[in-house]
């Protein structure tokens, strides 16, 4: 319970709620930026994530941790963590499912995305891992590395050996960048007892 801090959505003014929530987080983390162990994000059809929408002034915030924003969606008044907060997390996982997300997934994962049109593309943990969990429909436009899935554990290890630094022996790198982006996690088969 001491590590669970729900956003203060009961306050009538989003900006007041944002400041109050930021104070709670600052009191908990005692650092220049919070370092969440895990941030789980969704992806909007137009590329938004958290409540960071294309064209929003919140995308340019460099000092605040939490903002009250007005979104072009329901509900329009929201709270959001800022990009610097998301990019200080140890691990960020995106979930994107369905064909209606395919364009947003492709844009977010291209090497040179239109960052004003794709807020999700700006989530790149400085010292962390970025994992994308997508289904086949969301990956349909070729945003992800097209590779035949390994047919054995040995093949998976070989693939991993070529794809990334083996100190992090579970993910497959999607592209080069300041963080490690992964789309699959391979687990070893259970050990056999004879």
Coordinates of N, CA, C and O in Angstrom, one line a residue:
X1 N 0.8 -1.2 0.0 CA 0.0 0.0 0.0 C 0.8 1.3 0.0 O 0.4 2.2 -0.6
X2 N 2.0 1.3 0.6 CA 2.8 2.5 0.7 C 3.4 2.8 -0.7 O 3.9 3.9 -0.9
X3 N 3.4 1.8 -1.6 CA 4.0 2.1 -2.9 C 2.9 2.2 -4.0 O 3.2 2.3 -5.2
X4 N 1.7 2.3 -3.6 CA 0.6 2.5 -4.5 C 0.0 3.9 -4.3 O -0.4 4.3 -3.3
X5 N 0.1 4.7 -5.4 CA -0.3 6.1 -5.4 C -1.3 6.4 -6.5 O -0.9 6.9 -7.6
X6 N -2.6 6.2 -6.3 CA -3.5 6.5 -7.4 C -3.6 8.0 -7.6 O -3.5 8.8 -6.7
X7 N -3.9 8.3 -8.9 CA -4.0 9.7 -9.3 C -5.3 10.3 -8.6 O -6.3 9.6 -8.4
X8 N -5.2 11.5 -8.3 CA -6.3 12.2 -7.5 C -7.4 12.7 -8.5 O -7.5 13.9 -8.7
X9 N -8.1 11.8 -9.0 CA -9.2 12.2 -10.0 C -10.4 12.7 -9.4 O -11.3 13.2 -10.1
X10 N -10.5 12.7 -8.1 CA -11.7 13.2 -7.4 C -11.8 14.7 -7.3 O -12.8 15.3 -7.0
X11 N -10.6 15.4 -7.5 CA -10.6 16.8 -7.3 C -11.2 17.5 -8.6 O -11.0 17.0 -9.7
X12 N -11.9 18.6 -8.4 CA -12.7 19.2 -9.5 C -11.8 19.9 -10.5 O -12.1 20.0 -11.7
X13 N -10.6 20.3 -10.1 CA -9.7 21.1 -11.1 C -8.5 20.2 -11.4 O -7.7 19.8 -10.6
X14 N -8.3 19.9 -12.7 CA -7.2 19.0 -13.1 C -5.9 19.5 -12.8 O -5.0 18.8 -12.4
X15 N -5.7 20.8 -12.9 CA -4.4 21.4 -12.6 C -4.1 21.3 -11.1 O -2.9 21.0 -10.7
X16 N -5.0 21.5 -10.3 CA -4.9 21.4 -8.8 C -4.6 19.9 -8.5 O -3.7 19.6 -7.7
X17 N -5.3 19.0 -9.2 CA -5.1 17.6 -8.9 C -3.7 17.2 -9.4 O -3.0 16.4 -8.7
X18 N -3.2 17.7 -10.5 CA -1.9 17.4 -11.0 C -0.8 17.9 -10.0 O 0.1 17.1 -9.7
X19 N -0.9 19.1 -9.5 CA 0.1 19.6 -8.5 C 0.0 18.7 -7.2 O 1.1 18.3 -6.7
X20 N -1.1 18.4 -6.8 CA -1.3 17.6 -5.6 C -0.7 16.2 -5.8 O 0.0 15.7 -4.9
X21 N -0.9 15.6 -6.9 CA -0.4 14.2 -7.2 C 1.1 14.3 -7.4 O 1.9 13.4 -6.9
X22 N 1.6 15.4 -8.0 CA 3.1 15.5 -8.1 C 3.7 15.6 -6.8 O 4.8 15.1 -6.5
X23 N 3.1 16.4 -5.8 CA 3.7 16.5 -4.5 C 3.7 15.1 -3.8 O 4.7 14.8 -3.1
X24 N 2.7 14.3 -4.0 CA 2.7 12.9 -3.4 C 3.9 12.1 -4.0 O 4.6 11.4 -3.3
X25 N 4.1 12.2 -5.3 CA 5.2 11.4 -5.9 C 6.5 11.9 -5.5 O 7.4 11.2 -5.2
X26 N 6.7 13.3 -5.4 CA 8.0 13.8 -5.0 C 8.3 13.4 -3.6 O 9.5 13.1 -3.3
X27 N 7.3 13.4 -2.7 CA 7.5 13.0 -1.3 C 7.9 11.5 -1.3 O 8.7 11.1 -0.4
X28 N 7.4 10.7 -2.2 CA 7.8 9.3 -2.2 C 9.1 9.0 -2.8 O 9.9 8.2 -2.3
X29 N 9.5 9.7 -3.9 CA 10.7 9.3 -4.6 C 11.9 10.1 -4.1 O 13.1 9.6 -4.3
X30 N 11.8 11.3 -3.6 CA 13.0 12.1 -3.1 C 14.1 12.2 -4.1 O 15.3 11.9 -3.8
X31 N 13.8 12.4 -5.4 CA 14.8 12.5 -6.4 C 14.4 13.5 -7.5 O 13.2 14.0 -7.5
X32 N 15.3 13.9 -8.4 CA 15.0 14.9 -9.4 C 13.9 14.3 -10.3 O 13.0 15.1 -10.7
X33 N 13.9 13.0 -10.6 CA 12.8 12.4 -11.4 C 12.5 11.1 -10.8 O 13.4 10.4 -10.2
X34 N 11.2 10.7 -10.8 CA 10.9 9.4 -10.3 C 11.4 8.3 -11.1 O 11.6 8.4 -12.3
X35 N 11.7 7.1 -10.5 CA 12.1 5.9 -11.3 C 11.1 4.8 -11.0 O 11.3 4.0 -10.0
X36 N 10.1 4.7 -11.8 CA 9.1 3.7 -11.6 C 9.7 2.4 -12.1 O 10.5 2.3 -13.0
X37 N 9.5 1.3 -11.3 CA 9.9 0.0 -11.8 C 9.3 -0.4 -13.1 O 9.9 -1.0 -13.9
X38 N 8.0 -0.1 -13.2 CA 7.3 -0.5 -14.4 C 6.2 0.5 -14.7 O 5.5 0.9 -13.8
X39 N 6.1 0.9 -16.0 CA 5.0 1.7 -16.5 C 4.4 0.9 -17.6 O 5.0 0.5 -18.5
X40 N 3.1 0.7 -17.4 CA 2.3 0.0 -18.4 C 1.4 1.0 -19.2 O 0.6 1.7 -18.6
X41 N 1.6 1.1 -20.5 CA 0.9 2.0 -21.3 C 0.1 1.4 -22.4 O 0.5 0.4 -23.0
X42 N -0.9 2.1 -22.8 CA -1.7 1.7 -24.0 C -1.3 2.6 -25.1 O -0.5 3.5 -25.0
X43 N -1.9 2.4 -26.3 CA -1.6 3.2 -27.4 C -3.0 3.6 -28.1 O -3.7 2.7 -28.5
X44 N -3.2 4.9 -28.3 CA -4.4 5.3 -29.1 C -4.2 5.2 -30.6 O -3.1 5.2 -31.1
X45 N -5.3 5.1 -31.3 CA -5.3 5.0 -32.7 C -4.5 6.1 -33.4 O -3.9 5.9 -34.5
X46 N -4.5 7.3 -32.8 CA -3.8 8.4 -33.4 C -2.4 8.6 -32.8 O -1.7 9.5 -33.1
X47 N -1.9 7.6 -32.0 CA -0.5 7.7 -31.5 C -0.4 8.2 -30.1 O 0.7 8.3 -29.6
X48 N -1.5 8.5 -29.4 CA -1.4 9.1 -28.0 C -1.1 7.9 -27.0 O -1.4 6.8 -27.3
X49 N -0.4 8.3 -25.9 CA -0.2 7.4 -24.9 C -0.3 8.2 -23.6 O -0.1 9.4 -23.6
X50 N -0.6 7.5 -22.4 CA -0.9 8.2 -21.2 C -2.1 9.1 -21.6 O -3.0 8.6 -22.2
X51 N -2.0 10.4 -21.3 CA -2.9 11.3 -21.9 C -2.1 12.4 -22.6 O -2.4 13.6 -22.6
X52 N -1.1 11.9 -23.4 CA -0.3 12.8 -24.2 C -0.7 12.6 -25.6 O -0.4 11.6 -26.3
X53 N -1.4 13.6 -26.2 CA -2.0 13.5 -27.5 C -1.2 14.3 -28.5 O -0.5 15.2 -28.1
X54 N -1.3 13.9 -29.8 CA -0.6 14.7 -30.8 C -0.9 16.2 -30.7 O -2.1 16.6 -30.6
X55 N 0.1 17.0 -30.9 CA -0.1 18.4 -30.8 C -0.2 19.1 -29.5 O -0.3 20.3 -29.3
X56 N -0.3 18.3 -28.4 CA -0.5 18.8 -27.1 C 0.8 19.5 -26.6 O 1.9 19.1 -26.8
X57 N 0.6 20.7 -25.9 CA 1.7 21.4 -25.3 C 2.4 20.5 -24.2 O 3.5 20.7 -23.9
X58 N 1.7 19.6 -23.6 CA 2.2 18.7 -22.6 C 3.4 17.9 -23.1 O 4.3 17.5 -22.3
X59 N 3.5 17.7 -24.4 CA 4.6 17.0 -25.0 C 6.0 17.7 -24.9 O 7.0 17.1 -24.9
X60 N 5.9 19.0 -24.6 CA 7.1 19.8 -24.5 C 7.5 20.1 -23.0 O 8.5 20.8 -22.8
X61 N 6.8 19.5 -22.1 CA 7.1 19.8 -20.7 C 8.4 19.1 -20.3 O 8.6 17.9 -20.6
X62 N 9.2 19.9 -19.6 CA 10.6 19.3 -19.2 C 10.8 19.4 -17.7 O 11.9 18.9 -17.3
X63 N 9.9 20.0 -16.9 CA 10.1 20.2 -15.5 C 9.1 19.5 -14.6 O 9.4 18.9 -13.6
X64 N 7.9 19.5 -15.0 CA 6.8 19.0 -14.2 C 6.7 17.4 -14.4 O 7.1 16.9 -15.4
X65 N 6.2 16.8 -13.4 CA 6.0 15.3 -13.4 C 4.6 15.0 -13.8 O 4.4 13.9 -14.5
X66 N 3.6 15.8 -13.5 CA 2.2 15.5 -13.7 C 1.6 16.8 -14.2 O 1.8 17.9 -13.7
X67 N 0.7 16.6 -15.2 CA 0.0 17.8 -15.8 C -1.5 17.5 -15.9 O -1.9 16.3 -16.1
X68 N -2.3 18.5 -15.7 CA -3.7 18.5 -16.0 C -3.8 18.9 -17.5 O -3.2 19.9 -17.9
X69 N -4.5 18.1 -18.3 CA -4.6 18.3 -19.7 C -6.0 18.2 -20.2 O -6.9 17.6 -19.5
X70 N -6.3 18.9 -21.3 CA -7.6 18.7 -22.0 C -7.3 17.9 -23.2 O -6.6 18.3 -24.1
X71 N -8.0 16.8 -23.3 CA -7.8 15.8 -24.4 C -8.9 15.9 -25.4 O -10.1 16.1 -25.0
X72 N -8.6 15.6 -26.7 CA -9.7 15.5 -27.7 C -10.4 14.1 -27.6 O -10.5 13.4 -28.6
X73 N -10.7 13.7 -26.4 CA -11.3 12.4 -26.2 C -12.2 12.5 -25.0 O -12.2 13.5 -24.3
X74 N -12.9 11.4 -24.7 CA -13.8 11.4 -23.5 C -13.1 10.5 -22.4 O -12.7 9.4 -22.7
X75 N -13.0 11.0 -21.2 CA -13.3 12.3 -20.7 C -12.2 13.4 -21.2 O -11.1 13.0 -21.3
X76 N -12.6 14.6 -21.4 CA -11.7 15.6 -21.9 C -10.7 16.1 -20.9 O -9.6 16.4 -21.2
X77 N -11.1 16.2 -19.6 CA -10.2 16.7 -18.6 C -9.5 15.5 -17.9 O -10.1 14.6 -17.4
X78 N -8.1 15.5 -18.0 CA -7.4 14.3 -17.5 C -6.1 14.7 -16.8 O -5.7 15.9 -16.9
X79 N -5.5 13.8 -16.1 CA -4.2 13.9 -15.6 C -3.2 13.0 -16.4 O -3.6 12.0 -16.8
X80 N -2.0 13.4 -16.5 CA -1.0 12.6 -17.2 C 0.4 12.8 -16.6 O 0.7 13.8 -16.2
X81 N 1.1 11.7 -16.6 CA 2.5 11.8 -16.4 C 3.2 12.4 -17.6 O 2.7 12.2 -18.7
X82 N 4.3 13.1 -17.4 CA 5.0 13.7 -18.5 C 6.0 12.8 -19.1 O 6.4 11.8 -18.5
X83 N 6.5 13.1 -20.3 CA 7.5 12.3 -21.0 C 8.7 12.1 -20.2 O 9.2 11.0 -20.1
X84 N 9.3 13.1 -19.5 CA 10.5 12.9 -18.7 C 10.2 11.8 -17.6 O 11.1 11.0 -17.3
X85 N 9.0 11.8 -17.0 CA 8.7 10.8 -16.0 C 8.7 9.4 -16.7 O 9.3 8.5 -16.2
X86 N 8.0 9.3 -17.8 CA 7.9 8.0 -18.5 C 9.3 7.5 -18.9 O 9.7 6.3 -18.8
X87 N 10.2 8.4 -19.3 CA 11.5 8.1 -19.8 C 12.5 7.8 -18.7 O 13.7 7.5 -19.1
X88 N 12.2 8.0 -17.5 CA 13.0 7.7 -16.4 C 12.7 6.3 -15.8 O 13.3 5.9 -14.8
X89 N 11.7 5.7 -16.3 CA 11.2 4.4 -15.8 C 12.2 3.3 -16.1 O 12.9 3.3 -17.1
X90 N 12.3 2.3 -15.2 CA 13.2 1.1 -15.4 C 12.7 0.2 -16.6 O 13.4 -0.3 -17.3
X91 N 11.3 0.1 -16.6 CA 10.8 -0.7 -17.7 C 9.4 -0.1 -18.1 O 8.6 0.2 -17.3
X92 N 9.3 0.1 -19.4 CA 8.0 0.6 -20.0 C 7.5 -0.5 -20.9 O 8.2 -0.9 -21.8
X93 N 6.2 -0.9 -20.7 CA 5.6 -1.8 -21.6 C 4.4 -1.2 -22.3 O 3.5 -0.6 -21.6
X94 N 4.3 -1.3 -23.6 CA 3.2 -0.9 -24.4 C 2.3 -2.1 -24.7 O 2.9 -3.1 -25.1
X95 N 1.0 -2.0 -24.7 CA 0.1 -3.0 -25.1 C -0.7 -2.3 -26.3 O -1.2 -1.3 -26.2
X96 N -0.7 -3.0 -27.4 CA -1.4 -2.5 -28.6 C -2.0 -3.7 -29.3 O -1.2 -4.6 -29.8
X97 N -3.3 -3.8 -29.4 CA -4.0 -4.9 -30.1 C -5.0 -4.4 -31.1 O -5.7 -3.5 -30.8
X98 N -5.1 -5.1 -32.2 CA -6.1 -4.8 -33.2 C -5.6 -4.0 -34.4 O -4.6 -3.2 -34.3
X99 N -6.2 -4.2 -35.5 CA -5.8 -3.6 -36.8 C -5.9 -2.0 -36.7 O -5.1 -1.3 -37.4
X100 N -6.8 -1.5 -35.9 CA -6.9 0.0 -35.8 C -5.7 0.6 -35.1 O -5.6 1.8 -35.1
X101 N -4.8 -0.2 -34.5 CA -3.6 0.3 -33.9 C -2.4 0.2 -34.8 O -1.3 0.7 -34.5
X102 N -2.5 -0.5 -35.9 CA -1.4 -0.8 -36.8 C -0.6 0.5 -37.2 O 0.6 0.5 -37.2
X103 N -1.3 1.5 -37.7 CA -0.6 2.7 -38.2 C 0.1 3.4 -37.0 O 1.2 3.8 -37.2
X104 N -0.5 3.4 -35.8 CA 0.1 4.1 -34.7 C 1.3 3.3 -34.2 O 2.4 3.9 -33.8
X105 N 1.3 1.9 -34.3 CA 2.4 1.1 -33.9 C 3.6 1.4 -34.9 O 4.7 1.6 -34.5
X106 N 3.2 1.3 -36.2 CA 4.3 1.6 -37.2 C 5.0 2.9 -37.0 O 6.2 3.0 -36.9
X107 N 4.2 4.0 -36.8 CA 4.7 5.3 -36.6 C 5.6 5.4 -35.3 O 6.6 6.0 -35.3
X108 N 5.1 4.8 -34.2 CA 5.8 4.9 -33.0 C 7.1 4.1 -33.0 O 8.1 4.5 -32.3
X109 N 7.2 3.1 -33.8 CA 8.4 2.3 -33.9 C 9.4 2.5 -35.0 O 10.4 1.9 -35.1
X110 N 9.1 3.5 -35.9 CA 10.0 3.7 -37.0 C 11.2 4.4 -36.5 O 11.2 5.1 -35.5
X111 N 12.4 4.3 -37.1 CA 13.6 4.9 -36.6 C 13.5 6.4 -36.6 O 14.2 7.0 -35.7
X112 N 12.8 7.0 -37.5 CA 12.7 8.5 -37.5 C 11.2 8.9 -37.5 O 10.7 9.4 -38.5
X113 N 10.5 8.7 -36.4 CA 9.1 9.0 -36.4 C 8.8 10.5 -36.4 O 9.6 11.3 -36.1
X114 N 7.6 10.8 -36.8 CA 7.1 12.2 -36.7 C 6.7 12.4 -35.2 O 5.6 12.1 -34.8
X115 N 7.6 13.0 -34.4 CA 7.4 13.0 -33.0 C 6.2 13.9 -32.6 O 5.6 13.7 -31.5
X116 N 5.9 14.9 -33.4 CA 4.7 15.7 -33.1 C 3.4 15.0 -33.3 O 2.4 15.3 -32.6
X117 N 3.4 14.1 -34.2 CA 2.2 13.3 -34.5 C 2.1 12.0 -33.8 O 1.0 11.4 -33.7
X118 N 3.2 11.6 -33.2 CA 3.2 10.3 -32.5 C 3.8 10.4 -31.1 O 5.0 10.1 -30.9
X119 N 3.0 10.9 -30.1 CA 3.6 11.0 -28.8 C 4.2 9.7 -28.2 O 5.2 9.7 -27.6
X120 N 3.6 8.5 -28.6 CA 4.2 7.2 -28.1 C 5.6 7.0 -28.6 O 6.4 6.4 -27.9
X121 N 5.9 7.6 -29.8 CA 7.3 7.5 -30.3 C 8.3 8.2 -29.4 O 9.5 7.9 -29.5
X122 N 7.9 9.1 -28.6 CA 8.8 9.8 -27.7 C 9.0 9.1 -26.4 O 9.8 9.6 -25.6
X123 N 8.4 8.0 -26.2 CA 8.7 7.2 -25.0 C 9.9 6.3 -25.3 O 9.8 5.3 -26.0
X124 N 11.0 6.7 -24.7 CA 12.3 6.0 -25.0 C 13.1 6.0 -23.6 O 13.8 7.0 -23.4
X125 N 12.9 5.1 -22.8 CA 13.6 5.2 -21.5 C 15.1 5.4 -21.6 O 15.7 4.7 -22.4
X126 N 15.6 6.4 -20.9 CA 17.0 6.7 -21.0 C 17.9 5.6 -20.5 O 19.0 5.4 -21.0
X127 N 17.5 5.0 -19.4 CA 18.3 3.9 -18.9 C 17.3 2.8 -18.4 O 17.2 2.4 -17.3
X128 N 16.6 2.2 -19.4 CA 15.6 1.2 -19.1 C 15.2 0.4 -20.3 O 15.9 0.6 -21.4
X129 N 14.2 -0.3 -20.2 CA 13.8 -1.2 -21.3 C 12.4 -0.8 -21.8 O 11.5 -0.5 -21.0
X130 N 12.2 -0.8 -23.1 CA 10.9 -0.5 -23.7 C 10.5 -1.8 -24.4 O 11.1 -2.3 -25.3
X131 N 9.3 -2.3 -24.0 CA 8.8 -3.6 -24.5 C 7.4 -3.3 -25.2 O 6.6 -2.6 -24.6
X132 N 7.3 -3.8 -26.4 CA 6.0 -3.7 -27.1 C 5.3 -5.0 -27.2 O 5.9 -6.0 -27.7
X133 N 4.1 -5.1 -26.6 CA 3.3 -6.3 -26.7 C 2.2 -6.0 -27.7 O 1.3 -5.3 -27.4
X134 N 2.3 -6.6 -28.9 CA 1.4 -6.3 -30.0 C 0.9 -7.7 -30.5 O 1.6 -8.7 -30.5
X135 N -0.3 -7.6 -31.1 CA -0.8 -8.8 -31.8 C -0.5 -8.7 -33.3 O 0.0 -7.7 -33.7
X136 N -0.8 -9.7 -34.0 CA -0.5 -9.8 -35.4 C -1.2 -8.6 -36.2 O -0.6 -8.0 -37.1
X137 N -2.4 -8.3 -35.8 CA -3.1 -7.3 -36.5 C -2.5 -5.9 -36.3 O -2.4 -5.1 -37.2
X138 N -2.0 -5.6 -35.1 CA -1.4 -4.3 -34.8 C 0.0 -4.2 -35.5 O 0.5 -3.1 -35.7
X139 N 0.6 -5.4 -35.7 CA 1.9 -5.4 -36.4 C 1.8 -5.5 -37.9 O 2.8 -5.6 -38.6
X140 N 0.6 -5.5 -38.5 CA 0.4 -5.8 -39.9 C 1.0 -4.8 -40.8 O 1.3 -5.2 -42.0
X141 N 1.3 -3.6 -40.5 CA 1.9 -2.7 -41.4 C 3.4 -2.7 -41.4 O 4.0 -1.8 -42.0
X142 N 4.0 -3.7 -40.8 CA 5.4 -3.9 -40.9 C 6.3 -3.0 -40.0 O 7.4 -2.8 -40.2
X143 N 5.7 -2.5 -38.9 CA 6.5 -1.7 -38.0 C 7.5 -2.6 -37.2 O 8.5 -2.1 -36.9
X144 N 7.2 -3.8 -37.0 CA 8.1 -4.7 -36.3 C 9.0 -5.5 -37.2 O 8.7 -5.7 -38.3
X145 N 10.1 -5.9 -36.6 CA 11.0 -6.7 -37.3 C 10.3 -7.9 -37.8 O 9.7 -8.6 -37.0
X146 N 10.4 -8.2 -39.1 CA 9.8 -9.4 -39.6 C 10.8 -10.5 -39.6 O 11.8 -10.6 -40.3
X147 N 10.6 -11.4 -38.7 CA 11.5 -12.6 -38.5 C 10.6 -13.8 -38.2 O 9.6 -13.7 -37.5
X148 N 11.0 -14.9 -38.7 CA 10.3 -16.1 -38.4 C 10.6 -16.4 -37.0 O 11.8 -16.4 -36.5
X149 N 9.6 -16.8 -36.2 CA 9.8 -17.1 -34.8 C 10.7 -18.3 -34.7 O 10.7 -19.2 -35.5
X150 N 11.6 -18.4 -33.7 CA 12.4 -19.5 -33.5 C 11.6 -20.8 -33.3 O 10.6 -20.7 -32.6
X151 N 12.1 -21.9 -33.8 CA 11.4 -23.2 -33.6 C 11.9 -24.0 -32.5 O 11.3 -25.0 -32.1
X152 N 13.0 -23.5 -31.9 CA 13.6 -24.3 -30.7 C 14.3 -23.3 -29.8 O 14.5 -22.1 -30.2
X153 N 14.5 -23.7 -28.6 CA 15.2 -22.9 -27.6 C 16.6 -22.6 -28.1 O 17.0 -21.4 -28.0
X154 N 17.3 -23.5 -28.7 CA 18.6 -23.3 -29.2 C 18.6 -22.2 -30.3 O 19.5 -21.3 -30.3
X155 N 17.6 -22.2 -31.2 CA 17.5 -21.2 -32.2 C 17.2 -19.8 -31.6 O 17.7 -18.8 -32.1
X156 N 16.4 -19.8 -30.6 CA 16.1 -18.6 -29.9 C 17.3 -18.0 -29.3 O 17.6 -16.7 -29.4
X157 N 18.1 -18.8 -28.6 CA 19.4 -18.3 -28.0 C 20.3 -17.7 -29.1 O 21.0 -16.7 -28.9
X158 N 20.4 -18.4 -30.2 CA 21.3 -18.0 -31.3 C 20.8 -16.6 -31.8 O 21.6 -15.7 -32.0
X159 N 19.5 -16.5 -32.0 CA 18.9 -15.2 -32.4 C 19.2 -14.1 -31.4 O 19.6 -13.0 -31.7
X160 N 19.0 -14.4 -30.1 CA 19.3 -13.5 -29.1 C 20.7 -13.1 -29.0 O 21.1 -11.9 -28.8
X161 N 21.6 -14.0 -29.2 CA 23.1 -13.7 -29.2 C 23.4 -12.7 -30.3 O 24.3 -11.8 -30.1
X162 N 22.8 -12.7 -31.4 CA 23.0 -11.8 -32.5 C 22.3 -10.5 -32.2 O 22.7 -9.4 -32.7
X163 N 21.2 -10.5 -31.5 CA 20.3 -9.3 -31.4 C 20.7 -8.4 -30.3 O 20.3 -7.2 -30.3
X164 N 21.3 -8.9 -29.2 CA 21.6 -8.0 -28.1 C 22.7 -8.4 -27.2 O 23.2 -9.5 -27.3
X165 N 23.0 -7.6 -26.3 CA 24.0 -7.9 -25.3 C 23.5 -9.0 -24.4 O 22.4 -8.8 -23.8
X166 N 24.2 -10.0 -24.2 CA 23.7 -11.2 -23.5 C 23.6 -11.0 -22.0 O 23.1 -11.8 -21.3
X167 N 24.0 -9.8 -21.5 CA 23.8 -9.5 -20.1 C 22.3 -9.4 -19.8 O 21.8 -9.5 -18.7
X168 N 21.5 -9.1 -20.8 CA 20.0 -9.0 -20.7 C 19.5 -10.1 -21.6 O 18.9 -9.9 -22.6
X169 N 19.6 -11.3 -21.2 CA 19.4 -12.5 -22.0 C 18.0 -12.9 -22.3 O 17.7 -14.0 -22.7
X170 N 17.0 -11.9 -22.2 CA 15.7 -12.3 -22.6 C 15.1 -11.6 -23.8 O 14.3 -12.2 -24.5
X171 N 15.4 -10.3 -24.0 CA 14.6 -9.7 -25.1 C 15.3 -9.7 -26.4 O 16.5 -10.0 -26.5
X172 N 14.6 -9.5 -27.5 CA 15.1 -9.3 -28.9 C 15.0 -7.9 -29.2 O 14.0 -7.3 -29.2
X173 N 16.1 -7.3 -29.6 CA 16.1 -5.8 -30.0 C 15.4 -5.6 -31.3 O 15.6 -6.3 -32.3
X174 N 14.6 -4.6 -31.3 CA 13.9 -4.2 -32.5 C 14.7 -3.2 -33.3 O 14.8 -3.3 -34.5
X175 N 15.2 -2.2 -32.7 CA 16.1 -1.3 -33.4 C 17.1 -0.7 -32.4 O 16.9 -0.8 -31.2
X176 N 18.0 0.0 -33.0 CA 19.1 0.6 -32.1 C 18.5 1.9 -31.5 O 17.8 2.6 -32.2
X177 N 18.9 2.2 -30.4 CA 18.4 3.5 -29.7 C 19.0 3.5 -28.3 O 19.7 2.6 -27.9
X178 N 18.6 4.5 -27.6 CA 19.2 4.7 -26.2 C 18.6 3.6 -25.3 O 19.1 3.4 -24.2
X179 N 17.5 3.0 -25.6 CA 16.9 2.0 -24.8 C 16.8 0.7 -25.5 O 17.1 0.7 -26.7
X180 N 16.5 -0.3 -24.8 CA 16.4 -1.6 -25.5 C 14.9 -1.9 -25.8 O 14.1 -2.0 -24.9
X181 N 14.5 -1.9 -27.0 CA 13.1 -2.2 -27.4 C 13.0 -3.6 -27.7 O 13.8 -4.2 -28.4
X182 N 12.0 -4.2 -27.2 CA 11.8 -5.7 -27.4 C 10.4 -6.0 -27.8 O 9.5 -5.2 -27.5
X183 N 10.2 -7.0 -28.6 CA 8.9 -7.4 -28.9 C 8.5 -8.8 -28.5 O 7.4 -9.2 -28.4
X184 N 9.5 -9.6 -28.2 CA 9.3 -11.0 -27.7 C 10.1 -11.2 -26.4 O 11.2 -10.7 -26.3
X185 N 9.6 -12.1 -25.6 CA 10.5 -12.5 -24.5 C 10.5 -14.0 -24.6 O 9.5 -14.7 -24.7
X186 N 11.7 -14.6 -24.6 CA 11.9 -16.0 -24.7 C 12.2 -16.6 -23.3 O 13.0 -16.1 -22.6
X187 N 11.5 -17.6 -23.0 CA 11.8 -18.3 -21.7 C 12.4 -19.7 -22.0 O 11.9 -20.3 -22.9
X188 N 13.4 -20.1 -21.2 CA 13.9 -21.4 -21.5 C 12.9 -22.5 -21.1 O 12.0 -22.3 -20.3
X189 N 13.0 -23.6 -21.8 CA 12.0 -24.7 -21.5 C 12.3 -25.2 -20.1 O 13.4 -25.1 -19.6
X190 N 11.3 -25.8 -19.5 CA 11.6 -26.4 -18.1 C 12.7 -27.4 -18.2 O 12.8 -28.1 -19.2
X191 N 13.5 -27.5 -17.2 CA 14.6 -28.4 -17.2 C 14.0 -29.9 -17.1 O 13.0 -30.1 -16.4
X192 N 14.7 -30.7 -17.8 CA 14.3 -32.1 -17.8 C 15.0 -32.9 -16.6 O 16.1 -32.7 -16.4
X193 N 14.2 -33.7 -16.0 CA 14.8 -34.5 -15.0 C 14.9 -35.9 -15.5 O 13.9 -36.4 -16.1
X194 N 16.0 -36.6 -15.3 CA 16.1 -37.9 -15.8 C 16.1 -39.0 -14.7 O 16.4 -38.7 -13.6

